[in-house]
């Protein structure tokens, strides 16, 4: 540890974009403002313009630098070399904390701690290894590695109680310290968004793939009409491997004039194009888009998967079962028929999210774990 008592922290992650990266970016910015020195280890293989733009924006907060090492999605030769490179980097930077994010980040961080008894290792799964089923060879392999590496872990930080329960069921209850620390939003994200005058009835923001529930969503839309008898409209923002199949389903349902596919755009800029956000996912961990839409003061329809009930808090009874176009259509119809009731639910949800889902609360709790570990 430095003479001033500030920590030297190395964050290790593979995912270049998405919720995991967003979490690390928010954590990095907060820790830097608290006087800590932060470095990042990221994948040198999966790099594109969007990734580089995001990393460039973080450079001013990463005084220990941003370091690129090969992190293959599947196990490969990089998995044999990268842990040694992380070990050498941690030694050269004289870090106090290694924090691995996701399956690969957690793997490298804990292997890099071998032979370095003073460094403290933290691990946040972010889904990662939890997505591997226990009844398949890949799942048995990854879960076995997790159980072995637990002894090298100071603490496992779960972003939801759901993730903690799933980890314990698949891998076993952590033998190290563990904590649930929800992801959080920045203060400006709680500024309300006013829908545009020509806003659609519903808005979806997410990757266009089956797991996000895009097909039940358009099937449901085909069944929904407004109280004035006009067909409901939907804006969908995002891209992904399911786009062609989605476009085909929309044509087959004869609702192309009711669905506007606008491509990948920042969530807050798209929220203004709809009056109610819909998150029809078939599986999730703790999706930022639910928090973001609720903080922007939009009514939200969502499925009861992952940790979404933790975000919904006092309104969790309004969640619907996943993969049911009928139940989704019923929920969409209720919002259109009773907009005042939907706004009332939104306000109750907003109070809950403001109290427990801020970046300051999230990052402050993680910083507290770091400091507690270095005192021991």
Short mmCIF file of N, CA, C and O in Angstrom, two decimals, residues 172-256:
data_model
loop_
_atom_site.label_atom_id
_atom_site.label_comp_id
_atom_site.label_asym_id
_atom_site.label_seq_id
_atom_site.Cartn_x
_atom_site.Cartn_y
_atom_site.Cartn_z
N UNK A 172 -21.57 -24.43 -5.05
CA UNK A 172 -21.45 -24.64 -3.61
C UNK A 172 -21.38 -23.31 -2.90
O UNK A 172 -20.95 -22.30 -3.47
N UNK A 173 -21.81 -23.30 -1.64
CA UNK A 173 -21.76 -22.06 -0.87
C UNK A 173 -20.32 -21.58 -0.77
O UNK A 173 -19.41 -22.39 -0.52
N UNK A 174 -20.06 -20.29 -0.99
CA UNK A 174 -18.68 -19.80 -0.92
C UNK A 174 -18.03 -20.11 0.42
O UNK A 174 -18.64 -19.89 1.47
N UNK A 175 -16.81 -20.61 0.37
CA UNK A 175 -16.04 -20.83 1.60
C UNK A 175 -15.27 -19.58 2.02
O UNK A 175 -14.74 -19.53 3.11
N UNK A 176 -15.23 -18.60 1.12
CA UNK A 176 -14.63 -17.30 1.45
C UNK A 176 -15.76 -16.33 1.80
O UNK A 176 -16.94 -16.68 1.74
N UNK A 177 -15.41 -15.13 2.14
CA UNK A 177 -16.42 -14.11 2.42
C UNK A 177 -17.19 -13.82 1.12
O UNK A 177 -16.64 -13.87 0.03
N UNK A 178 -18.48 -13.53 1.24
CA UNK A 178 -19.26 -13.13 0.08
C UNK A 178 -20.21 -12.01 0.48
O UNK A 178 -20.57 -11.87 1.65
N UNK A 179 -20.60 -11.20 -0.51
CA UNK A 179 -21.49 -10.07 -0.24
C UNK A 179 -22.32 -9.80 -1.48
O UNK A 179 -21.87 -10.00 -2.62
N UNK A 180 -23.55 -9.35 -1.28
CA UNK A 180 -24.41 -8.89 -2.37
C UNK A 180 -24.34 -7.37 -2.40
O UNK A 180 -24.70 -6.70 -1.43
N UNK A 181 -23.84 -6.83 -3.51
CA UNK A 181 -23.76 -5.38 -3.69
C UNK A 181 -24.38 -5.07 -5.05
O UNK A 181 -23.79 -5.38 -6.09
N UNK A 182 -25.55 -4.48 -5.04
CA UNK A 182 -26.26 -4.20 -6.29
C UNK A 182 -25.51 -3.18 -7.15
O UNK A 182 -24.88 -2.26 -6.62
N UNK A 183 -25.62 -3.34 -8.46
CA UNK A 183 -25.12 -2.32 -9.37
C UNK A 183 -25.85 -1.01 -9.11
O UNK A 183 -26.95 -0.99 -8.54
N UNK A 184 -25.25 0.09 -9.56
CA UNK A 184 -25.86 1.39 -9.30
C UNK A 184 -25.83 2.33 -10.49
O UNK A 184 -25.12 2.09 -11.47
N UNK A 185 -26.59 3.39 -10.39
CA UNK A 185 -26.68 4.40 -11.44
C UNK A 185 -26.06 5.71 -11.00
O UNK A 185 -25.97 6.01 -9.81
N UNK A 186 -25.64 6.50 -11.98
CA UNK A 186 -25.07 7.81 -11.70
C UNK A 186 -26.18 8.82 -11.43
O UNK A 186 -27.32 8.64 -11.88
N UNK A 187 -25.88 9.91 -10.71
CA UNK A 187 -26.93 10.88 -10.35
C UNK A 187 -27.71 11.40 -11.55
O UNK A 187 -28.94 11.55 -11.48
N UNK A 188 -27.03 11.68 -12.67
CA UNK A 188 -27.72 12.24 -13.83
C UNK A 188 -28.71 11.27 -14.45
O UNK A 188 -29.62 11.68 -15.20
N UNK A 189 -28.56 9.98 -14.14
CA UNK A 189 -29.48 9.00 -14.72
C UNK A 189 -30.84 8.99 -14.02
O UNK A 189 -31.76 8.33 -14.48
N UNK A 190 -30.95 9.70 -12.91
CA UNK A 190 -32.22 9.83 -12.23
C UNK A 190 -33.00 11.05 -12.69
O UNK A 190 -34.09 11.33 -12.18
N UNK A 191 -32.46 11.79 -13.66
CA UNK A 191 -33.21 12.90 -14.23
C UNK A 191 -34.36 12.34 -15.08
O UNK A 191 -34.16 11.44 -15.89
N UNK A 192 -35.59 12.85 -14.90
CA UNK A 192 -36.73 12.29 -15.65
C UNK A 192 -36.63 12.57 -17.14
O UNK A 192 -36.08 13.60 -17.56
N UNK A 193 -37.12 11.65 -17.92
CA UNK A 193 -37.19 11.81 -19.37
C UNK A 193 -38.65 11.99 -19.77
O UNK A 193 -39.52 11.20 -19.36
N UNK A 194 -38.93 13.00 -20.55
CA UNK A 194 -40.29 13.25 -21.03
C UNK A 194 -40.46 12.64 -22.41
O UNK A 194 -39.69 12.95 -23.33
N UNK A 195 -41.42 11.74 -22.59
CA UNK A 195 -41.62 11.14 -23.91
C UNK A 195 -41.91 12.20 -24.97
O UNK A 195 -42.56 13.22 -24.70
N UNK A 196 -41.44 11.97 -26.16
CA UNK A 196 -41.71 12.86 -27.27
C UNK A 196 -43.21 12.89 -27.57
O UNK A 196 -43.95 11.96 -27.23
N UNK A 197 -43.63 13.95 -28.24
CA UNK A 197 -45.05 14.09 -28.56
C UNK A 197 -45.55 12.92 -29.40
O UNK A 197 -46.70 12.48 -29.26
N UNK A 198 -44.69 12.42 -30.29
CA UNK A 198 -45.09 11.32 -31.17
C UNK A 198 -44.54 9.98 -30.68
O UNK A 198 -44.39 9.03 -31.47
N UNK A 199 -44.25 9.87 -29.38
CA UNK A 199 -43.65 8.65 -28.84
C UNK A 199 -44.57 7.45 -29.05
O UNK A 199 -45.80 7.56 -29.02
N UNK A 200 -43.94 6.29 -29.26
CA UNK A 200 -44.68 5.04 -29.38
C UNK A 200 -45.22 4.65 -28.00
O UNK A 200 -44.83 5.22 -26.97
N UNK A 201 -46.08 3.66 -27.97
CA UNK A 201 -46.64 3.20 -26.70
C UNK A 201 -45.59 2.48 -25.86
O UNK A 201 -45.57 2.61 -24.63
N UNK A 202 -44.70 1.75 -26.52
CA UNK A 202 -43.73 0.92 -25.82
C UNK A 202 -42.35 1.05 -26.46
O UNK A 202 -42.22 1.34 -27.65
N UNK A 203 -41.31 0.85 -25.63
CA UNK A 203 -39.94 0.90 -26.12
C UNK A 203 -39.16 -0.26 -25.53
O UNK A 203 -39.31 -0.59 -24.35
N UNK A 204 -38.35 -0.88 -26.38
CA UNK A 204 -37.47 -1.97 -25.97
C UNK A 204 -36.04 -1.56 -26.28
O UNK A 204 -35.75 -1.04 -27.37
N UNK A 205 -35.12 -1.78 -25.32
CA UNK A 205 -33.69 -1.52 -25.54
C UNK A 205 -32.92 -2.76 -25.14
O UNK A 205 -32.99 -3.20 -23.98
N UNK A 206 -32.19 -3.35 -26.07
CA UNK A 206 -31.42 -4.54 -25.74
C UNK A 206 -30.90 -5.23 -26.99
O UNK A 206 -31.19 -4.83 -28.12
N UNK A 207 -30.13 -6.27 -26.77
CA UNK A 207 -29.58 -7.04 -27.88
C UNK A 207 -30.71 -7.82 -28.56
O UNK A 207 -31.59 -8.36 -27.88
N UNK A 208 -30.67 -7.86 -29.87
CA UNK A 208 -31.69 -8.59 -30.61
C UNK A 208 -31.29 -10.05 -30.71
O UNK A 208 -30.68 -10.50 -31.67
N UNK A 209 -31.64 -10.79 -29.68
CA UNK A 209 -31.42 -12.24 -29.66
C UNK A 209 -32.54 -12.90 -28.85
O UNK A 209 -33.22 -12.24 -28.05
N UNK A 210 -32.70 -14.16 -29.05
CA UNK A 210 -33.82 -14.89 -28.47
C UNK A 210 -33.91 -14.72 -26.96
O UNK A 210 -35.00 -14.56 -26.39
N UNK A 211 -32.75 -14.76 -26.27
CA UNK A 211 -32.73 -14.72 -24.81
C UNK A 211 -33.36 -13.44 -24.26
O UNK A 211 -33.82 -13.41 -23.11
N UNK A 212 -33.41 -12.39 -25.06
CA UNK A 212 -33.99 -11.12 -24.61
C UNK A 212 -35.51 -11.06 -24.79
O UNK A 212 -36.12 -10.03 -24.52
N UNK A 213 -36.11 -12.16 -25.25
CA UNK A 213 -37.56 -12.20 -25.34
C UNK A 213 -38.15 -11.39 -26.47
O UNK A 213 -39.32 -10.98 -26.41
N UNK A 214 -37.38 -11.19 -27.54
CA UNK A 214 -37.85 -10.33 -28.62
C UNK A 214 -39.02 -10.94 -29.40
O UNK A 214 -39.88 -10.21 -29.91
N UNK A 215 -39.09 -12.26 -29.47
CA UNK A 215 -40.17 -12.89 -30.24
C UNK A 215 -41.49 -12.89 -29.48
O UNK A 215 -42.53 -12.53 -30.06
N UNK A 216 -41.52 -13.24 -28.19
CA UNK A 216 -42.77 -13.04 -27.45
C UNK A 216 -43.22 -11.58 -27.45
O UNK A 216 -44.43 -11.31 -27.43
N UNK A 217 -42.28 -10.65 -27.50
CA UNK A 217 -42.65 -9.24 -27.48
C UNK A 217 -43.44 -8.85 -28.72
O UNK A 217 -44.50 -8.22 -28.62
N UNK A 218 -42.94 -9.20 -29.90
CA UNK A 218 -43.68 -8.81 -31.11
C UNK A 218 -44.95 -9.63 -31.27
O UNK A 218 -45.96 -9.13 -31.79
N UNK A 219 -44.94 -10.88 -30.78
CA UNK A 219 -46.18 -11.67 -30.79
C UNK A 219 -47.24 -11.00 -29.92
O UNK A 219 -48.43 -10.97 -30.26
N UNK A 220 -46.78 -10.48 -28.76
CA UNK A 220 -47.71 -9.79 -27.86
C UNK A 220 -48.22 -8.51 -28.48
O UNK A 220 -49.43 -8.19 -28.41
N UNK A 221 -47.33 -7.74 -29.09
CA UNK A 221 -47.73 -6.46 -29.69
C UNK A 221 -48.85 -6.65 -30.69
O UNK A 221 -49.77 -5.83 -30.78
N UNK A 222 -48.79 -7.74 -31.45
CA UNK A 222 -49.80 -8.00 -32.47
C UNK A 222 -51.20 -8.14 -31.87
O UNK A 222 -52.21 -7.98 -32.56
N UNK A 223 -51.27 -8.42 -30.55
CA UNK A 223 -52.55 -8.63 -29.87
C UNK A 223 -53.05 -7.38 -29.14
O UNK A 223 -54.16 -7.40 -28.61
N UNK A 224 -52.23 -6.32 -29.10
CA UNK A 224 -52.53 -5.18 -28.23
C UNK A 224 -53.07 -3.99 -29.02
O UNK A 224 -52.48 -3.58 -30.03
N UNK A 225 -54.16 -3.45 -28.54
CA UNK A 225 -54.71 -2.21 -29.10
C UNK A 225 -54.88 -1.19 -27.98
O UNK A 225 -55.02 -1.54 -26.81
N UNK A 226 -54.87 0.07 -28.35
CA UNK A 226 -55.08 1.15 -27.39
C UNK A 226 -56.56 1.25 -27.02
O UNK A 226 -57.42 0.70 -27.72
N UNK A 227 -56.86 1.96 -25.95
CA UNK A 227 -58.28 2.15 -25.58
C UNK A 227 -59.11 2.80 -26.69
O UNK A 227 -60.33 2.57 -26.75
N UNK A 228 -58.48 3.59 -27.57
CA UNK A 228 -59.22 4.24 -28.65
C UNK A 228 -59.39 3.33 -29.86
O UNK A 228 -59.93 3.75 -30.90
N UNK A 229 -58.93 2.09 -29.74
CA UNK A 229 -59.09 1.13 -30.82
C UNK A 229 -57.94 1.08 -31.81
O UNK A 229 -57.89 0.19 -32.68
N UNK A 230 -56.99 2.00 -31.69
CA UNK A 230 -55.84 2.01 -32.58
C UNK A 230 -54.82 0.95 -32.15
O UNK A 230 -54.67 0.68 -30.95
N UNK A 231 -54.11 0.34 -33.08
CA UNK A 231 -53.10 -0.66 -32.71
C UNK A 231 -51.92 -0.02 -31.99
O UNK A 231 -51.50 1.10 -32.31
N UNK A 232 -51.40 -0.71 -30.99
CA UNK A 232 -50.26 -0.20 -30.23
C UNK A 232 -49.00 -0.22 -31.08
O UNK A 232 -48.85 -1.04 -31.98
N UNK A 233 -48.07 0.71 -30.76
CA UNK A 233 -46.82 0.82 -31.51
C UNK A 233 -45.63 0.58 -30.58
O UNK A 233 -45.69 0.82 -29.37
N UNK A 234 -44.51 0.13 -31.19
CA UNK A 234 -43.32 -0.26 -30.45
C UNK A 234 -42.06 0.24 -31.15
O UNK A 234 -41.94 0.12 -32.38
N UNK A 235 -41.14 0.81 -30.37
CA UNK A 235 -39.79 1.14 -30.85
C UNK A 235 -38.82 0.13 -30.25
O UNK A 235 -38.86 -0.12 -29.04
N UNK A 236 -37.98 -0.46 -31.09
CA UNK A 236 -36.99 -1.44 -30.62
C UNK A 236 -35.59 -0.94 -30.97
O UNK A 236 -35.26 -0.75 -32.15
N UNK A 237 -34.76 -0.72 -29.95
CA UNK A 237 -33.39 -0.26 -30.15
C UNK A 237 -32.43 -1.39 -29.81
O UNK A 237 -32.52 -1.99 -28.74
N UNK A 238 -31.52 -1.66 -30.71
CA UNK A 238 -30.53 -2.71 -30.48
C UNK A 238 -30.21 -3.42 -31.78
O UNK A 238 -30.82 -3.17 -32.83
N UNK A 239 -29.25 -4.30 -31.70
CA UNK A 239 -28.87 -5.12 -32.85
C UNK A 239 -28.41 -6.46 -32.32
O UNK A 239 -28.25 -6.63 -31.11
N UNK A 240 -28.19 -7.39 -33.20
CA UNK A 240 -27.72 -8.68 -32.73
C UNK A 240 -28.04 -9.80 -33.71
O UNK A 240 -28.63 -9.56 -34.78
N UNK A 241 -27.70 -11.02 -33.34
CA UNK A 241 -27.82 -12.16 -34.27
C UNK A 241 -29.26 -12.53 -34.61
O UNK A 241 -29.49 -13.24 -35.59
N UNK A 242 -30.22 -12.04 -33.82
CA UNK A 242 -31.62 -12.39 -34.10
C UNK A 242 -32.36 -11.39 -34.96
O UNK A 242 -33.57 -11.56 -35.18
N UNK A 243 -31.65 -10.40 -35.49
CA UNK A 243 -32.37 -9.33 -36.20
C UNK A 243 -33.11 -9.84 -37.44
O UNK A 243 -34.28 -9.50 -37.65
N UNK A 244 -32.46 -10.65 -38.26
CA UNK A 244 -33.12 -11.12 -39.49
C UNK A 244 -34.35 -11.95 -39.17
O UNK A 244 -35.41 -11.78 -39.79
N UNK A 245 -34.24 -12.84 -38.20
CA UNK A 245 -35.39 -13.66 -37.81
C UNK A 245 -36.49 -12.79 -37.21
O UNK A 245 -37.68 -13.05 -37.43
N UNK A 246 -36.12 -11.76 -36.47
CA UNK A 246 -37.11 -10.84 -35.89
C UNK A 246 -37.86 -10.11 -37.00
O UNK A 246 -39.09 -9.99 -36.95
N UNK A 247 -37.12 -9.60 -37.98
CA UNK A 247 -37.76 -8.89 -39.09
C UNK A 247 -38.74 -9.81 -39.82
O UNK A 247 -39.83 -9.38 -40.22
N UNK A 248 -38.34 -11.09 -39.97
CA UNK A 248 -39.23 -12.05 -40.64
C UNK A 248 -40.49 -12.28 -39.81
O UNK A 248 -41.60 -12.36 -40.36
N UNK A 249 -40.36 -12.38 -38.49
CA UNK A 249 -41.53 -12.58 -37.63
C UNK A 249 -42.45 -11.36 -37.70
O UNK A 249 -43.68 -11.51 -37.74
N UNK A 250 -41.88 -10.18 -37.71
CA UNK A 250 -42.68 -8.95 -37.79
C UNK A 250 -43.48 -8.92 -39.09
O UNK A 250 -44.67 -8.59 -39.11
N UNK A 251 -42.84 -9.30 -40.19
CA UNK A 251 -43.56 -9.34 -41.48
C UNK A 251 -44.67 -10.38 -41.45
O UNK A 251 -45.78 -10.15 -41.94
N UNK A 252 -44.37 -11.55 -40.86
CA UNK A 252 -45.37 -12.61 -40.81
C UNK A 252 -46.59 -12.20 -39.98
O UNK A 252 -47.72 -12.62 -40.27
N UNK A 253 -46.36 -11.40 -38.96
CA UNK A 253 -47.45 -10.92 -38.10
C UNK A 253 -48.19 -9.73 -38.71
O UNK A 253 -49.19 -9.27 -38.16
N UNK A 254 -47.65 -9.22 -39.81
CA UNK A 254 -48.24 -8.07 -40.51
C UNK A 254 -48.30 -6.83 -39.61
O UNK A 254 -49.30 -6.11 -39.57
N UNK A 255 -47.19 -6.59 -38.87
CA UNK A 255 -47.15 -5.43 -37.96
C UNK A 255 -45.93 -4.53 -38.26
O UNK A 255 -45.49 -3.78 -37.40
N UNK A 256 -45.41 -4.63 -39.48
CA UNK A 256 -44.22 -3.85 -39.83
C UNK A 256 -44.46 -2.35 -39.66
O UNK A 256 -43.52 -1.60 -39.33
#
